[in-house]
mmCIF file of C-alpha atoms in Angstrom:
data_model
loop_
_atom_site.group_PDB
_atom_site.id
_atom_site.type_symbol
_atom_site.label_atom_id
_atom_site.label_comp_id
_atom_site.label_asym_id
_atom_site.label_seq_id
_atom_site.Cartn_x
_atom_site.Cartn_y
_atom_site.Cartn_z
ATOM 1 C CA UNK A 1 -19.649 -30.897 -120.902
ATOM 2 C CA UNK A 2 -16.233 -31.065 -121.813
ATOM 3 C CA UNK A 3 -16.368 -30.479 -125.242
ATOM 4 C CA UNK A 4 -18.587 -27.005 -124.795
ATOM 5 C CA UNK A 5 -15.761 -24.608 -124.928
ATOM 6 C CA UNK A 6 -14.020 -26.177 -128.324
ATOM 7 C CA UNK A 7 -17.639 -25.581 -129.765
ATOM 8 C CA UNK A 8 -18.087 -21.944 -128.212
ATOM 9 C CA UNK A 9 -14.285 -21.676 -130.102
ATOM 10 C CA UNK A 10 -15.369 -23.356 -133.109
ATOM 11 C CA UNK A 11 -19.038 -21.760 -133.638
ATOM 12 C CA UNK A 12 -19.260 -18.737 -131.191
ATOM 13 C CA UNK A 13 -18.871 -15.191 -131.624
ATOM 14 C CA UNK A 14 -15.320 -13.570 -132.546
ATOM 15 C CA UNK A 15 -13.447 -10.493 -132.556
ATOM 16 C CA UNK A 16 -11.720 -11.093 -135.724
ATOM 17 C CA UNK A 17 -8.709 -9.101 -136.068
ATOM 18 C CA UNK A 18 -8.854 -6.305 -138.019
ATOM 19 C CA UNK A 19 -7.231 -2.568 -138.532
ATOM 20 C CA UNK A 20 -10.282 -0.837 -137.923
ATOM 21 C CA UNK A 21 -10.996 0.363 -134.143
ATOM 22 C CA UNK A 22 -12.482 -1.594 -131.560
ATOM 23 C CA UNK A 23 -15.937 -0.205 -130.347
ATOM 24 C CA UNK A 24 -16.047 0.139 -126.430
ATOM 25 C CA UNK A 25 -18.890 -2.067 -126.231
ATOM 26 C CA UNK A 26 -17.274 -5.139 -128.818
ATOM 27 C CA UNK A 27 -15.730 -7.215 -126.235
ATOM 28 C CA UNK A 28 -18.507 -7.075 -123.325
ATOM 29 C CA UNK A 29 -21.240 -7.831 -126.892
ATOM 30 C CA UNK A 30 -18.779 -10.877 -127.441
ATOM 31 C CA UNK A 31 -19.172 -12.020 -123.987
ATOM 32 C CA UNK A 32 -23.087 -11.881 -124.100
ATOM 33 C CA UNK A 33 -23.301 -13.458 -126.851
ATOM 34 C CA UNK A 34 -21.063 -16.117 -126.427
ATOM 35 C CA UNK A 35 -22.495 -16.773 -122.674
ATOM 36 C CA UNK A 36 -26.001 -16.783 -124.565
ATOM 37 C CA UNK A 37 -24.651 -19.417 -127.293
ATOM 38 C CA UNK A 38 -22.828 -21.755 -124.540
ATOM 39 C CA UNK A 39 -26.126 -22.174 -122.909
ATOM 40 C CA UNK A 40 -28.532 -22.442 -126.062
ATOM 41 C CA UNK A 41 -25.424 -25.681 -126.842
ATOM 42 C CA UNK A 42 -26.075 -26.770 -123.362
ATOM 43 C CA UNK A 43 -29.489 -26.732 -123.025
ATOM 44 C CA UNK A 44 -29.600 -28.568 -127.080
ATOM 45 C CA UNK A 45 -26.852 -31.189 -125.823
ATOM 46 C CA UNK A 46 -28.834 -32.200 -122.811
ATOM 47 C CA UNK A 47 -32.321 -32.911 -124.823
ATOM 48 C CA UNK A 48 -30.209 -35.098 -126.943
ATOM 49 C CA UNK A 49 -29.088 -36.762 -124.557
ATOM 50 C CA UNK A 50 -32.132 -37.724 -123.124
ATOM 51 C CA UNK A 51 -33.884 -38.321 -126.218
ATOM 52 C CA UNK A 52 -31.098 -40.591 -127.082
ATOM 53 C CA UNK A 53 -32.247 -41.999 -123.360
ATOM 54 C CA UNK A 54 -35.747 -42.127 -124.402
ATOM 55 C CA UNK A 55 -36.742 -42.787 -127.818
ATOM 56 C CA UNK A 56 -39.440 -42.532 -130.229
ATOM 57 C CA UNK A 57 -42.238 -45.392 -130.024
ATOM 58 C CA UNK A 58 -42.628 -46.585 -133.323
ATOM 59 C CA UNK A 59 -46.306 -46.282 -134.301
ATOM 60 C CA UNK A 60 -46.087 -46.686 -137.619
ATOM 61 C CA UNK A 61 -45.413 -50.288 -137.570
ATOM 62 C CA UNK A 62 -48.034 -51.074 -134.724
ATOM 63 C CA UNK A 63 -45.187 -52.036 -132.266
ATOM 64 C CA UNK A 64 -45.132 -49.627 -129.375
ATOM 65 C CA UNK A 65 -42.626 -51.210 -127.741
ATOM 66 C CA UNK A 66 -40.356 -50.831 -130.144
ATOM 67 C CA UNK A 67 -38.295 -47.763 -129.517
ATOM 68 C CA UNK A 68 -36.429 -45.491 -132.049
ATOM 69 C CA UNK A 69 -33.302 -43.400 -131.077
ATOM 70 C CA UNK A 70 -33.089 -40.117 -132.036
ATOM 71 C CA UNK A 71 -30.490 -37.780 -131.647
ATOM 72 C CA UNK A 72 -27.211 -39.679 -130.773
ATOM 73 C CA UNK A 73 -24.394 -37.971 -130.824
ATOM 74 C CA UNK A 74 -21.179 -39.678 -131.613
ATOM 75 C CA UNK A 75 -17.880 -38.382 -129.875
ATOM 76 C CA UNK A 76 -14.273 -39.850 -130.302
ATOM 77 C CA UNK A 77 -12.146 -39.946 -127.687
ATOM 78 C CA UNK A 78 -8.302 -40.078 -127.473
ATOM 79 C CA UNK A 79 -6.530 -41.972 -125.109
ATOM 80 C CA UNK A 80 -3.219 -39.552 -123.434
ATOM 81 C CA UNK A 81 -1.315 -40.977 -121.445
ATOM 82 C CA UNK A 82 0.215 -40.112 -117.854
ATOM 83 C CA UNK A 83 2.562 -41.140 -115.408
ATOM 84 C CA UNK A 84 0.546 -40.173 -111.943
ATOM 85 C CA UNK A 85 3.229 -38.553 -109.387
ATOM 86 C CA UNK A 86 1.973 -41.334 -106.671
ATOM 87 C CA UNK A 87 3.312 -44.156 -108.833
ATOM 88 C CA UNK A 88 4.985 -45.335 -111.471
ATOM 89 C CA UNK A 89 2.479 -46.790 -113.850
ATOM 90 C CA UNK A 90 0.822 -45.398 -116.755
ATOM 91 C CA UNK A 91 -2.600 -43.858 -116.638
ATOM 92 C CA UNK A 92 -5.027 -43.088 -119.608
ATOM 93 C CA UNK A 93 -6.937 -39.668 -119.597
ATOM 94 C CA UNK A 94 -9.775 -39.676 -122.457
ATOM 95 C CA UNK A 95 -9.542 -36.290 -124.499
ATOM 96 C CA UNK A 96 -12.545 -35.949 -126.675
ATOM 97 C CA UNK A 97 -11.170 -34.890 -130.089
ATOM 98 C CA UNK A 98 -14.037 -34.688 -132.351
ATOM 99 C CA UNK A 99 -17.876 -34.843 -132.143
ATOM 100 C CA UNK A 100 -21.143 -35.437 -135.023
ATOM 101 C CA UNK A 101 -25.066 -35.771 -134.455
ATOM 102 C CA UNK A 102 -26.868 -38.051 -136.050
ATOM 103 C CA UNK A 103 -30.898 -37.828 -135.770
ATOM 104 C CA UNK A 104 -34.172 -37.965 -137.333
ATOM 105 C CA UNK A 105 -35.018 -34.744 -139.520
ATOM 106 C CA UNK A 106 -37.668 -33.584 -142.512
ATOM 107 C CA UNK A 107 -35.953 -34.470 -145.885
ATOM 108 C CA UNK A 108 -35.519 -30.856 -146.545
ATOM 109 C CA UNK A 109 -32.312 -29.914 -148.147
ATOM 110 C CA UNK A 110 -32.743 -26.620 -147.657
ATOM 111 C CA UNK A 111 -33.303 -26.089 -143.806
ATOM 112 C CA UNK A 112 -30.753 -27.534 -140.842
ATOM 113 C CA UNK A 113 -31.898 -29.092 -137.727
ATOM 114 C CA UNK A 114 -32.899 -26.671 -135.136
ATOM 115 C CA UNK A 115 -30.885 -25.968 -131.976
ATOM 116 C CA UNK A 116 -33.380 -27.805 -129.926
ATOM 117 C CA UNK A 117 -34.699 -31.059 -130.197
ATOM 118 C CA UNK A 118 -38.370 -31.011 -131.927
ATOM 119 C CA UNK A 119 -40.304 -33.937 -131.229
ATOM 120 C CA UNK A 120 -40.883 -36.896 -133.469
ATOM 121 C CA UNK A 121 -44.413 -36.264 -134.700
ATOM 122 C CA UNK A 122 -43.503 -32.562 -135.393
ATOM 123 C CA UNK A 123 -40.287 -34.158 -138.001
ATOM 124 C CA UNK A 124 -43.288 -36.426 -139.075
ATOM 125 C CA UNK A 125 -45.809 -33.295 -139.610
ATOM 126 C CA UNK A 126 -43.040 -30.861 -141.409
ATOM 127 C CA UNK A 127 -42.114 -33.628 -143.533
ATOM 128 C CA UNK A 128 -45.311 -33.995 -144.851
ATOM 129 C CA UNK A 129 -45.926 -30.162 -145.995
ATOM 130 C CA UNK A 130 -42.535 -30.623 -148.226
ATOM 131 C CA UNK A 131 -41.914 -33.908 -149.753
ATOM 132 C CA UNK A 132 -38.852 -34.479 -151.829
ATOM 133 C CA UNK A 133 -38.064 -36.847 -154.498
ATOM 134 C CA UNK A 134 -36.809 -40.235 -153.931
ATOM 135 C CA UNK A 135 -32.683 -40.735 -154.250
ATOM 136 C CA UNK A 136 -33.731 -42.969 -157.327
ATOM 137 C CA UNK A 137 -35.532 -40.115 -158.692
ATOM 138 C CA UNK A 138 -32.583 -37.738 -157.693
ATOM 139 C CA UNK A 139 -29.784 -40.127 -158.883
ATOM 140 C CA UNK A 140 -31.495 -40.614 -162.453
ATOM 141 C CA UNK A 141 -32.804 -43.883 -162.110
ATOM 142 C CA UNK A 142 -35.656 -44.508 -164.020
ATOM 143 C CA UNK A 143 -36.498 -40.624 -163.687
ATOM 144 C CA UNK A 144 -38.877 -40.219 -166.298
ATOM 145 C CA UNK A 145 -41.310 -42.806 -164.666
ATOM 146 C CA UNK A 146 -40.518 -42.476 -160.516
ATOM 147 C CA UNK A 147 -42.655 -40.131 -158.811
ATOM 148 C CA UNK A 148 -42.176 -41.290 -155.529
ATOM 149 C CA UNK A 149 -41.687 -38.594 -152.990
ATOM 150 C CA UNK A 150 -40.549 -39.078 -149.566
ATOM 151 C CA UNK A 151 -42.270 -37.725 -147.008
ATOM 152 C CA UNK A 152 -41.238 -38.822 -143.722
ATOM 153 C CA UNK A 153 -38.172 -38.240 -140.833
ATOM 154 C CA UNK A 154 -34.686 -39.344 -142.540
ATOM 155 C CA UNK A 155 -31.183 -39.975 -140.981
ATOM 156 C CA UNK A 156 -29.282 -36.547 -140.880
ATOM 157 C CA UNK A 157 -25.600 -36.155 -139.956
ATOM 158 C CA UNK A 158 -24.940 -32.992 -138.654
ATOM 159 C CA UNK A 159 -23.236 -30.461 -136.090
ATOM 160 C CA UNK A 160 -19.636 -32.655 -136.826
ATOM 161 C CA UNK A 161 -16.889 -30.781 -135.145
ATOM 162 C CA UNK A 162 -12.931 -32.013 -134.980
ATOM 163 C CA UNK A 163 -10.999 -29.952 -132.808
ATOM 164 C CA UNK A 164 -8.235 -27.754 -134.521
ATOM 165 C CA UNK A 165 -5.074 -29.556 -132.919
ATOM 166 C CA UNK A 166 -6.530 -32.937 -134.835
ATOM 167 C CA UNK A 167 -7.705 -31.892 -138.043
ATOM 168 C CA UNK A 168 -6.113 -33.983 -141.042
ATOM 169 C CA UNK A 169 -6.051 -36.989 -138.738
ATOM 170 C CA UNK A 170 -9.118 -38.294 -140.489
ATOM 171 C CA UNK A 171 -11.591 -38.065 -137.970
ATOM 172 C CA UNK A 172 -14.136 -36.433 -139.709
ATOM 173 C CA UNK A 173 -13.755 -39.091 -142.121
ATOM 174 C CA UNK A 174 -14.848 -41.385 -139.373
ATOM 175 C CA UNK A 175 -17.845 -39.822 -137.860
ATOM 176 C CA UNK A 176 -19.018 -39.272 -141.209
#
């Protein structure tokens, strides 16, 4: 995808500039690793796309036609345009400028969402072995008497990226 090297930028392994020496081996380690990270994204941006394709059946509710998305991810795009040598009229290329997840994951504060896609039941399964209160519970209301716990898949935003060249455009703002 088009947006893979902004994230190898963004998230990958560095050299950061320093005074100390270089080791011989630094730059071909960097290489590895980023090559390793590019395809772990690649291989993680695929299953969401296809789980975004597919769906969860929701069984809960004894409809199993009824599908639920997982795992969309959200891109904005940019509009730049170009005068094309051929003619004279203005053409649009899309630039993608910023990128967020949003999917199903345990309500555990503590852990983020894997780099590959886990299947439903398994978000169902881990949510059960560590329940956390309910946001009424969290916010203060009625505290003392709400001991409801929630123990199944919530919405999760995560993984939002805005390239450097468009940071404090608000865009992050938006896919938030």
């Amino acid at each position: 995808p088009k947006v893979l090297p902004e994230i190898v930028r963004e998230f990958g392994s560095l050299i950061s500039p320093s005074n100390e020496p270089k080791q011989p081996g630094d730059e071909v380690a960097t290489q590895i690793e980023n090559y390793l990270f590019s395809l772990t994204v690649l291989i993680g941006l695929t299953q969401r796309v296809e789980r975004r394709k597919k769906g969860y059946l929701d069984d809960a509710s004894g409809n199993s036609s009824l599908v639920i998305p997982d795992h969309n991810v959200i891109c904005i795009v940019e509009q730049i345009p170009f005068v094309s040598e051929n003619s004279s009229t203005t053409s649009y290329r899309d630039q993608i400028v910023g990128i967020g997840e949003l999917s199903w994951q345990p309500p555990d504060p503590n852990r983020n969402a894997p780099p590959f896609v886990l299947p439903y039941f398994v978000k169902s399964i881990l949510s059960r072995f560590n329940p956390v209160p309910a946001i009424s519970a969290i916010n203060g209301d009625n505290a003392s008497s709400s001991k409801e716990l929630i123990n199944e898949p919530m919405g999760y935003i995560s993984n939002v990226l805005v390239y450097k060249s468009r940071r404090g455009l608000g865009y992050g703002r938006v896919l938030m």
